[in-house]
PDB file of C-alpha atoms in Angstrom:
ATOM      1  CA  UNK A 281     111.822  99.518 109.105  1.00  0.00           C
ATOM      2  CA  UNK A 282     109.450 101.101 106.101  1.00  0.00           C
ATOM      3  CA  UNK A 283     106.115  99.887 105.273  1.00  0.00           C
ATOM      4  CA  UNK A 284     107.679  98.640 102.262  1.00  0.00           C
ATOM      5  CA  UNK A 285     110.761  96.414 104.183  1.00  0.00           C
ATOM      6  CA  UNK A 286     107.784  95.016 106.060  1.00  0.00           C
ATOM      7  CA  UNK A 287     105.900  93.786 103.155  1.00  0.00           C
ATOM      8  CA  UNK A 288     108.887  92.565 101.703  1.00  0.00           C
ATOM      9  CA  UNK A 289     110.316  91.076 104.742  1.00  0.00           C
ATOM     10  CA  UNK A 290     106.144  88.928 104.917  1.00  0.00           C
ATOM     11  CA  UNK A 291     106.655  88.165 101.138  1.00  0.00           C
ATOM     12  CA  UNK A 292     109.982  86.767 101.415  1.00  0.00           C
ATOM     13  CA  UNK A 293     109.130  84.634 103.945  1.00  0.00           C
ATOM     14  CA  UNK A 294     105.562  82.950 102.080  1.00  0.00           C
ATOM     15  CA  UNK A 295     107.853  82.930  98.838  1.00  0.00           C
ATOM     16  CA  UNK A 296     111.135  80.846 101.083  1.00  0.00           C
ATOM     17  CA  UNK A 297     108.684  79.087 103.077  1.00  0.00           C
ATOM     18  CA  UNK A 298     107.122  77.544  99.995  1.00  0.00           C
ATOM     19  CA  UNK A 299     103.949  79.081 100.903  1.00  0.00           C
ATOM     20  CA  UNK A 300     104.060  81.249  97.266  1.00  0.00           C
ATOM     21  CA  UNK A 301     105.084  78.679  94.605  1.00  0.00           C
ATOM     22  CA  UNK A 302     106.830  79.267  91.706  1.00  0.00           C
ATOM     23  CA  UNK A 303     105.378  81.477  89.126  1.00  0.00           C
ATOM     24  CA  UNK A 304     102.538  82.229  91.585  1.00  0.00           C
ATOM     25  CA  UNK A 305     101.224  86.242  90.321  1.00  0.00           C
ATOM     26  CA  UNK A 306     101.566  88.807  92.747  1.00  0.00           C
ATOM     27  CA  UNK A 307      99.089  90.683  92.104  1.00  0.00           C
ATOM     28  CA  UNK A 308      99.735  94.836  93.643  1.00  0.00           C
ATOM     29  CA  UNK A 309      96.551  95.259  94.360  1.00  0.00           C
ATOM     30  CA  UNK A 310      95.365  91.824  96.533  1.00  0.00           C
ATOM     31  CA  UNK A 311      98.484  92.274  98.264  1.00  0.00           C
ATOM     32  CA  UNK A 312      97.812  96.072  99.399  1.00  0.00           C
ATOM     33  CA  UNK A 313      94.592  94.529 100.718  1.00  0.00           C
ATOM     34  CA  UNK A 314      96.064  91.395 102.235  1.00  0.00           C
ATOM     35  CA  UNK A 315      98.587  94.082 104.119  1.00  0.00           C
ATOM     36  CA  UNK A 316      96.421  96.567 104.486  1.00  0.00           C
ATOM     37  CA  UNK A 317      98.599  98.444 103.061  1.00  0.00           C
ATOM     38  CA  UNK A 318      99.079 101.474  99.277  1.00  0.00           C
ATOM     39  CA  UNK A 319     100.430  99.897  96.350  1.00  0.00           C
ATOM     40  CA  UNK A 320     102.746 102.134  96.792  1.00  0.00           C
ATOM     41  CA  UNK A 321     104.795  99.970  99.871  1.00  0.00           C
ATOM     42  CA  UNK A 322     103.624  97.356  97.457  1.00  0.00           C
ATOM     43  CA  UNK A 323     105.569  98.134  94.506  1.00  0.00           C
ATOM     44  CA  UNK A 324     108.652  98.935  96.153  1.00  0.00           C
ATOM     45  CA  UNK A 325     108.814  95.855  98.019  1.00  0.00           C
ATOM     46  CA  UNK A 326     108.224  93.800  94.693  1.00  0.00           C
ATOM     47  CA  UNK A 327     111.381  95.536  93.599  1.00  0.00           C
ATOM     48  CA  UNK A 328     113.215  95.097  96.196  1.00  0.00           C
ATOM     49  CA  UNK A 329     112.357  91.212  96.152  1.00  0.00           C
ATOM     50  CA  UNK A 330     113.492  91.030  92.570  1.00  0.00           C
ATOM     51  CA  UNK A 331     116.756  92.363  92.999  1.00  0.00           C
ATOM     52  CA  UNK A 332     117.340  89.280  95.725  1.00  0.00           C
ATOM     53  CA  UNK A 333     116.187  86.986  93.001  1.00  0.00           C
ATOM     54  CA  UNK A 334     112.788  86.340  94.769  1.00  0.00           C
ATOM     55  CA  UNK A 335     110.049  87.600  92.432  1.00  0.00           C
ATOM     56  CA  UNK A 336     110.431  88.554  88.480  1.00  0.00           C
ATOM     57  CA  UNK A 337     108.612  91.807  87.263  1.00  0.00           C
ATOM     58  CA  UNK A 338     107.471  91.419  83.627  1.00  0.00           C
ATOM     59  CA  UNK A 339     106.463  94.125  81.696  1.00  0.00           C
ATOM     60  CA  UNK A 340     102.721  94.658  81.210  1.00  0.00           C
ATOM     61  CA  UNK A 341     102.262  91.292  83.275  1.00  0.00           C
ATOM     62  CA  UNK A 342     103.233  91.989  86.916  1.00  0.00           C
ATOM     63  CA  UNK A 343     104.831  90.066  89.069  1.00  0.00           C
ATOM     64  CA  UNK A 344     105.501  86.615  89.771  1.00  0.00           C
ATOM     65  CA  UNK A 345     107.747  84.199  91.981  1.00  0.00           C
ATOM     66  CA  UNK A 346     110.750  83.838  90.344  1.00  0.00           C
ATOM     67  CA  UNK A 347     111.741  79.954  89.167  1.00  0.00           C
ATOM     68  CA  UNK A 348     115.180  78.859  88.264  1.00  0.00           C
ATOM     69  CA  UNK A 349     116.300  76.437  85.768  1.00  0.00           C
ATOM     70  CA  UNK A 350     118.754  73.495  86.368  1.00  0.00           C
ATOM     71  CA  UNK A 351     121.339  75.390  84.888  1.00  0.00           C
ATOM     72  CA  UNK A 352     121.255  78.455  86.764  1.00  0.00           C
ATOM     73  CA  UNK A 353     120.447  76.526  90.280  1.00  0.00           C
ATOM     74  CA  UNK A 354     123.897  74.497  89.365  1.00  0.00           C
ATOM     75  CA  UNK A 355     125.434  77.415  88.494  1.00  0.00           C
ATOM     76  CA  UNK A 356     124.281  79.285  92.083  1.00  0.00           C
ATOM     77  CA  UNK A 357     125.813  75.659  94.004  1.00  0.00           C
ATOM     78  CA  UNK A 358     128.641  76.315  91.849  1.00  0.00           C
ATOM     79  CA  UNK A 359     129.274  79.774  93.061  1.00  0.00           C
ATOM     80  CA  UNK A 360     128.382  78.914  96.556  1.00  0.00           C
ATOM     81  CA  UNK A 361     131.245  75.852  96.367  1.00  0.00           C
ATOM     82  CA  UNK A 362     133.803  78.284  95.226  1.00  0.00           C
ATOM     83  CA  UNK A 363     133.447  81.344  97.741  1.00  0.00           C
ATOM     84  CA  UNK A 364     132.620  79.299 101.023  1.00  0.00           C
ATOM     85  CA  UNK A 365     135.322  77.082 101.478  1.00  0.00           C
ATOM     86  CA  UNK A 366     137.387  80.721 100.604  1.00  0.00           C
ATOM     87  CA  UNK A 367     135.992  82.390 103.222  1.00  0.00           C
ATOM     88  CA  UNK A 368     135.867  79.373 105.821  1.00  0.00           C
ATOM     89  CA  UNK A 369     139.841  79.249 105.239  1.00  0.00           C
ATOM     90  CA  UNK A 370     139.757  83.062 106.710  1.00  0.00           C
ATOM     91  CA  UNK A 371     137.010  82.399 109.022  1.00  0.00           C
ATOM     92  CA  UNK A 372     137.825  79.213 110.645  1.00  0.00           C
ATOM     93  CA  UNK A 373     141.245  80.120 112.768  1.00  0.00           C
ATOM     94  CA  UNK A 374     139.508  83.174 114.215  1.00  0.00           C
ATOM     95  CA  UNK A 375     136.079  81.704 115.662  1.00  0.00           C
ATOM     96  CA  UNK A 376     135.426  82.549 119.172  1.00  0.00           C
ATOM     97  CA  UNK A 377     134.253  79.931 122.292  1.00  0.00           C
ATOM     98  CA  UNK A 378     130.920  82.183 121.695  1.00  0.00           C
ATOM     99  CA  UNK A 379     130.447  81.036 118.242  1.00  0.00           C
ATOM    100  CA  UNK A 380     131.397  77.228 118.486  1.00  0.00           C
ATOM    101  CA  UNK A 381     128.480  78.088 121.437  1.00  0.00           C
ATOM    102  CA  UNK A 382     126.243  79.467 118.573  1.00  0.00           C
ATOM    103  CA  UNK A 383     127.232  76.605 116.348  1.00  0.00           C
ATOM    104  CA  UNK A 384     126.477  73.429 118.998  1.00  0.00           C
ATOM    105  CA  UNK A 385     122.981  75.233 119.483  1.00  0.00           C
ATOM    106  CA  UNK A 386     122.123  75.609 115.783  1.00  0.00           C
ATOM    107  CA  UNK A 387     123.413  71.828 114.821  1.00  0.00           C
ATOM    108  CA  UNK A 388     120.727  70.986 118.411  1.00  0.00           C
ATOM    109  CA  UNK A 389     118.340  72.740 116.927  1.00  0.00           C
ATOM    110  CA  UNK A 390     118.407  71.604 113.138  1.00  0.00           C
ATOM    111  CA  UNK A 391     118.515  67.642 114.228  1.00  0.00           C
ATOM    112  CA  UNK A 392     115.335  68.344 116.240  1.00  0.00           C
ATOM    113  CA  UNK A 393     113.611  69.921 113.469  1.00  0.00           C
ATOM    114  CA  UNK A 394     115.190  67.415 110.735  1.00  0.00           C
ATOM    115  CA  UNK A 395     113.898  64.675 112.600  1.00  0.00           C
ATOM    116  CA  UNK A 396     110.115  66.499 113.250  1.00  0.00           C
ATOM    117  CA  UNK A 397     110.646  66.861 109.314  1.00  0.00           C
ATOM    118  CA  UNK A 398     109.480  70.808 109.741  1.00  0.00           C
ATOM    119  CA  UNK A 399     111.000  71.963 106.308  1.00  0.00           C
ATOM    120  CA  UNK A 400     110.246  75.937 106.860  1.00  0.00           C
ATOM    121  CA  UNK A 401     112.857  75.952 109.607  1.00  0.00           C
ATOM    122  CA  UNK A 402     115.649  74.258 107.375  1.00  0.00           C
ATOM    123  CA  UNK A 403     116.429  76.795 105.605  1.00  0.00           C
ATOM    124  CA  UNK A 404     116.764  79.570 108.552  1.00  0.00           C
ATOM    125  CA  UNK A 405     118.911  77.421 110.166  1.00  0.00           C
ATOM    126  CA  UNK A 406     121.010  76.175 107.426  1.00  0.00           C
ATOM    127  CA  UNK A 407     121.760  79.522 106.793  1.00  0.00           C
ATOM    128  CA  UNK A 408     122.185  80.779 110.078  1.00  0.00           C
ATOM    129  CA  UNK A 409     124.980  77.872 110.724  1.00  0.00           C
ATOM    130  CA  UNK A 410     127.252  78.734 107.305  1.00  0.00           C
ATOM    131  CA  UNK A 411     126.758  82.757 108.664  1.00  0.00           C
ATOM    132  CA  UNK A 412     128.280  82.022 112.100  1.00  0.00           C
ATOM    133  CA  UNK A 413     130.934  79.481 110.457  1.00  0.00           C
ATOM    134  CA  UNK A 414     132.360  82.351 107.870  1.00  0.00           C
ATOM    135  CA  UNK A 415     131.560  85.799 110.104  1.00  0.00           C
ATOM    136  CA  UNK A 416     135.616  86.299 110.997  1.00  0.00           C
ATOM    137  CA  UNK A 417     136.724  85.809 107.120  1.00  0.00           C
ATOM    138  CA  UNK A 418     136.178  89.744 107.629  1.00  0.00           C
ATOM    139  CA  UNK A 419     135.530  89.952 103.659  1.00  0.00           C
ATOM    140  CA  UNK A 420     132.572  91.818 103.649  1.00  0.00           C
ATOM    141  CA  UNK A 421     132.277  92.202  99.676  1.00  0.00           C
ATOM    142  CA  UNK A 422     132.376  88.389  99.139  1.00  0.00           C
ATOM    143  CA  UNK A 423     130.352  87.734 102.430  1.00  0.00           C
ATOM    144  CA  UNK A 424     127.134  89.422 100.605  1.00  0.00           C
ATOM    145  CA  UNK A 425     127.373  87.547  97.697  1.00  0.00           C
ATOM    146  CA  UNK A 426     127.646  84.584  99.775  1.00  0.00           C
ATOM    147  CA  UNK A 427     124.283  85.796 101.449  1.00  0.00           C
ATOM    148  CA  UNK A 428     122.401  86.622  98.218  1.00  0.00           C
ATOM    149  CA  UNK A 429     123.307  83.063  97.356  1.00  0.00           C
ATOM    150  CA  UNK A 430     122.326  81.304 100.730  1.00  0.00           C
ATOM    151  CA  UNK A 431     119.028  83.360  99.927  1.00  0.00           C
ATOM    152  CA  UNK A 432     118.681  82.095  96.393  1.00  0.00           C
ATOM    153  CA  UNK A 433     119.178  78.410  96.885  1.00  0.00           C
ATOM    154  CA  UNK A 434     117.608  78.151 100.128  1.00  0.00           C
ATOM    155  CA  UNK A 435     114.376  76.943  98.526  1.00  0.00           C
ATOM    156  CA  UNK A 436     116.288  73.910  96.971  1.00  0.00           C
ATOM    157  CA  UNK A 437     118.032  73.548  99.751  1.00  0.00           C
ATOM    158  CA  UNK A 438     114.961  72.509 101.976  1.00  0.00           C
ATOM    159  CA  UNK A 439     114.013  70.752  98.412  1.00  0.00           C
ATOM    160  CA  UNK A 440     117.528  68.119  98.611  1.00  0.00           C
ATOM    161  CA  UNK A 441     117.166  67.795 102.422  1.00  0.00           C
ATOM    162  CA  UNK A 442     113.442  66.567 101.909  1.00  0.00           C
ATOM    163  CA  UNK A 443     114.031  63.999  99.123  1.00  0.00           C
ATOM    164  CA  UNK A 444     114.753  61.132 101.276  1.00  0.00           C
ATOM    165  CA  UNK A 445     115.637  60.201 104.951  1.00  0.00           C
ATOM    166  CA  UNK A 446     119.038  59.549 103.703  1.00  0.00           C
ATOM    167  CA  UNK A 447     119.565  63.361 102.768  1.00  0.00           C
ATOM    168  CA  UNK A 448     118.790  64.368 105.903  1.00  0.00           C
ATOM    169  CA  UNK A 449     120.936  61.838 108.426  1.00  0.00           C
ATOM    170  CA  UNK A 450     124.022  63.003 105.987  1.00  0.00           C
ATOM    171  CA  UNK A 451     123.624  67.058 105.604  1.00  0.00           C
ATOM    172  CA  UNK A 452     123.064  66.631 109.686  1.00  0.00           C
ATOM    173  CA  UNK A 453     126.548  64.524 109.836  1.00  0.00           C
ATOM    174  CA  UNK A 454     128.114  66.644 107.563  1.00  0.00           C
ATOM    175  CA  UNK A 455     127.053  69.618 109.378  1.00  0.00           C
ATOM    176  CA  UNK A 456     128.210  68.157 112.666  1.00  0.00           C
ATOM    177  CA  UNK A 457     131.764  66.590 111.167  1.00  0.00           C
ATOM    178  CA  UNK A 458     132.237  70.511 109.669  1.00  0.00           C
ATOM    179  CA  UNK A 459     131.958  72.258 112.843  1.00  0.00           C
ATOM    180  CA  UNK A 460     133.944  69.493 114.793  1.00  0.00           C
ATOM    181  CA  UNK A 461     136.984  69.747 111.331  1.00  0.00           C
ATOM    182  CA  UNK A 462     136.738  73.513 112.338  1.00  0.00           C
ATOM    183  CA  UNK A 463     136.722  73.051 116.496  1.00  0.00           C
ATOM    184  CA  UNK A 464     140.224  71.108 116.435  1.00  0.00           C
ATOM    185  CA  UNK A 465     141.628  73.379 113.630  1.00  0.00           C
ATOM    186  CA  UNK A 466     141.755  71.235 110.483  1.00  0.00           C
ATOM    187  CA  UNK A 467     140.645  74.515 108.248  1.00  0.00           C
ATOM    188  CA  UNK A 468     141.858  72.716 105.396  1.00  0.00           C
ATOM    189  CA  UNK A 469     139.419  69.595 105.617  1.00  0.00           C
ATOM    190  CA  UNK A 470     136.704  71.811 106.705  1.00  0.00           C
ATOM    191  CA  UNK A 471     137.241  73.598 103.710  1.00  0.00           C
ATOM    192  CA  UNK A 472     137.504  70.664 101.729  1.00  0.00           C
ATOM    193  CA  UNK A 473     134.470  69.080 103.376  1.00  0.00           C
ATOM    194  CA  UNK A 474     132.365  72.306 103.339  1.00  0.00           C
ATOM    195  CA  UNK A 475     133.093  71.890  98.885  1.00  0.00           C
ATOM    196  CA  UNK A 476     132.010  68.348  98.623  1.00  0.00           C
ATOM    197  CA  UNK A 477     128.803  69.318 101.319  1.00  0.00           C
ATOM    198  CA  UNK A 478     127.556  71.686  98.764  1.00  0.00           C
ATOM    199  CA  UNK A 479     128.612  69.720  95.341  1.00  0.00           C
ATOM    200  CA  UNK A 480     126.638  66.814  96.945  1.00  0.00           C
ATOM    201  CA  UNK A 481     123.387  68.965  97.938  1.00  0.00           C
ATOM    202  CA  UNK A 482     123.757  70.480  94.143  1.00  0.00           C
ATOM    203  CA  UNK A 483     124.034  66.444  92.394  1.00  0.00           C
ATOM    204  CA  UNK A 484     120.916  65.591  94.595  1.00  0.00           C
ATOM    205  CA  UNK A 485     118.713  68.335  93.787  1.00  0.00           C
ATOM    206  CA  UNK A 486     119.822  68.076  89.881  1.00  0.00           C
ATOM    207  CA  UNK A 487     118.939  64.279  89.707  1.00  0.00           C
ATOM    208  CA  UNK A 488     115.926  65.025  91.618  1.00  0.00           C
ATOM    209  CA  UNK A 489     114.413  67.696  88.773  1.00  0.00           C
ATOM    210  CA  UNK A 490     115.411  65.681  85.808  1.00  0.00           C
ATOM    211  CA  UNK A 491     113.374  62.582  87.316  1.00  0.00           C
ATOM    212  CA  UNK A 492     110.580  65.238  88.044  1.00  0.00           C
ATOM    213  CA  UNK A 493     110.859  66.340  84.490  1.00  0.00           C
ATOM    214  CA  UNK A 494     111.010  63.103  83.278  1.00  0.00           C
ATOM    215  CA  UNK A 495     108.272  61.689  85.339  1.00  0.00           C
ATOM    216  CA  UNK A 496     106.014  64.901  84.018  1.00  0.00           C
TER     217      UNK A 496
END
């Protein structure tokens, strides 16, 4: 790994952590210091980050981390709802007594820290669960995007889970009903399931901004 994949790997983990808020500058400079680091690791990073949808570079301005607008966040749930349940109808007949394994640990691990309410882990493990349900689709090409997604949304993800208790007792029993749907090989109502799971996380978040916005 490069000096730069470092400092990108320790900014993309303030900026999905919520540590770096949206629109916070990153300023080259403070964060060659802060990493003890040349701009020059710096700069490339900051690139690198923007093409995953992390940080915007404006012209004469620098850097900053990158916001979304309700439109393009419903439009990223919307792309998300279309190519999962595709590749969970590939992935589902294949999975392995290793990864149902992988998949009881993760849905162990996520109640424990949904109940403890520690929202920086949500997202890893969110992720990490819809990886292991949709490695054997074996459609690399459509698997990235899939990723880049995951990525982009996983700040609003932890955002719907943490908007009430209710959120969180039904992505957990969703999460649990999916992997069971999958386990005694009803791919179609996991796929089904795995489309309204991701509509409903998308409705929550959208009614939570406009009540934000109105409220502001």
């Amino acid at each position: 790994m490069t000096v730069a994949d470092q400092a990108a790997d320790a900014l993309r983990r303030k900026i999905m952590s919520g540590e770096l808020a949206e629109g916070f500058s990153l300023r080259q400079d403070a964060l060659a210091a802060e990493f003890g680091i040349s701009r020059i690791p710096v700069r490339e990073a900051l690139v690198q980050l923007e093409g995953e949808g992390l940080v915007k570079i404006v012209a004469h301005k620098g850097a900053v981390v990158s916001g979304l607008s309700l439109d393009e966040i419903s439009e990223l749930f919307m792309l998300r709802s279309v190519l999962e349940p595709l590749l969970l109808k590939k992935s589902a007949p294949k999975l392995t007594l290793e990864d149902y394994a992988q998949l009881d640990a993760i849905l162990a691990e996520y109640k424990v820290e949904l109940l403890a309410q520690h929202t920086t882990r949500w997202g890893e493990l969110n992720m990490r669960l819809h990886d292991v349900l949709l490695a054997r689709a074996n459609q690399p090409r459509t698997a990235a995007i899939v990723a880049a997604l995951l990525q982009q949304t996983d700040r609003y993800t932890r955002m719907q889970l943490s908007l009430s208790a209710d959120s969180i007792r039904q992505a957990q029993h969703e999460h649990e009903e999916l992997v069971d749907l999958c386990r005694h090989g009803d791919v179609r109502g996991a796929a089904a399931l795995l489309k309204r799971h991701i509509e409903h996380a998308s409705r929550d978040l959208e009614r939570f901004i406009l009540s934000n916005r109105r409220a502001g």
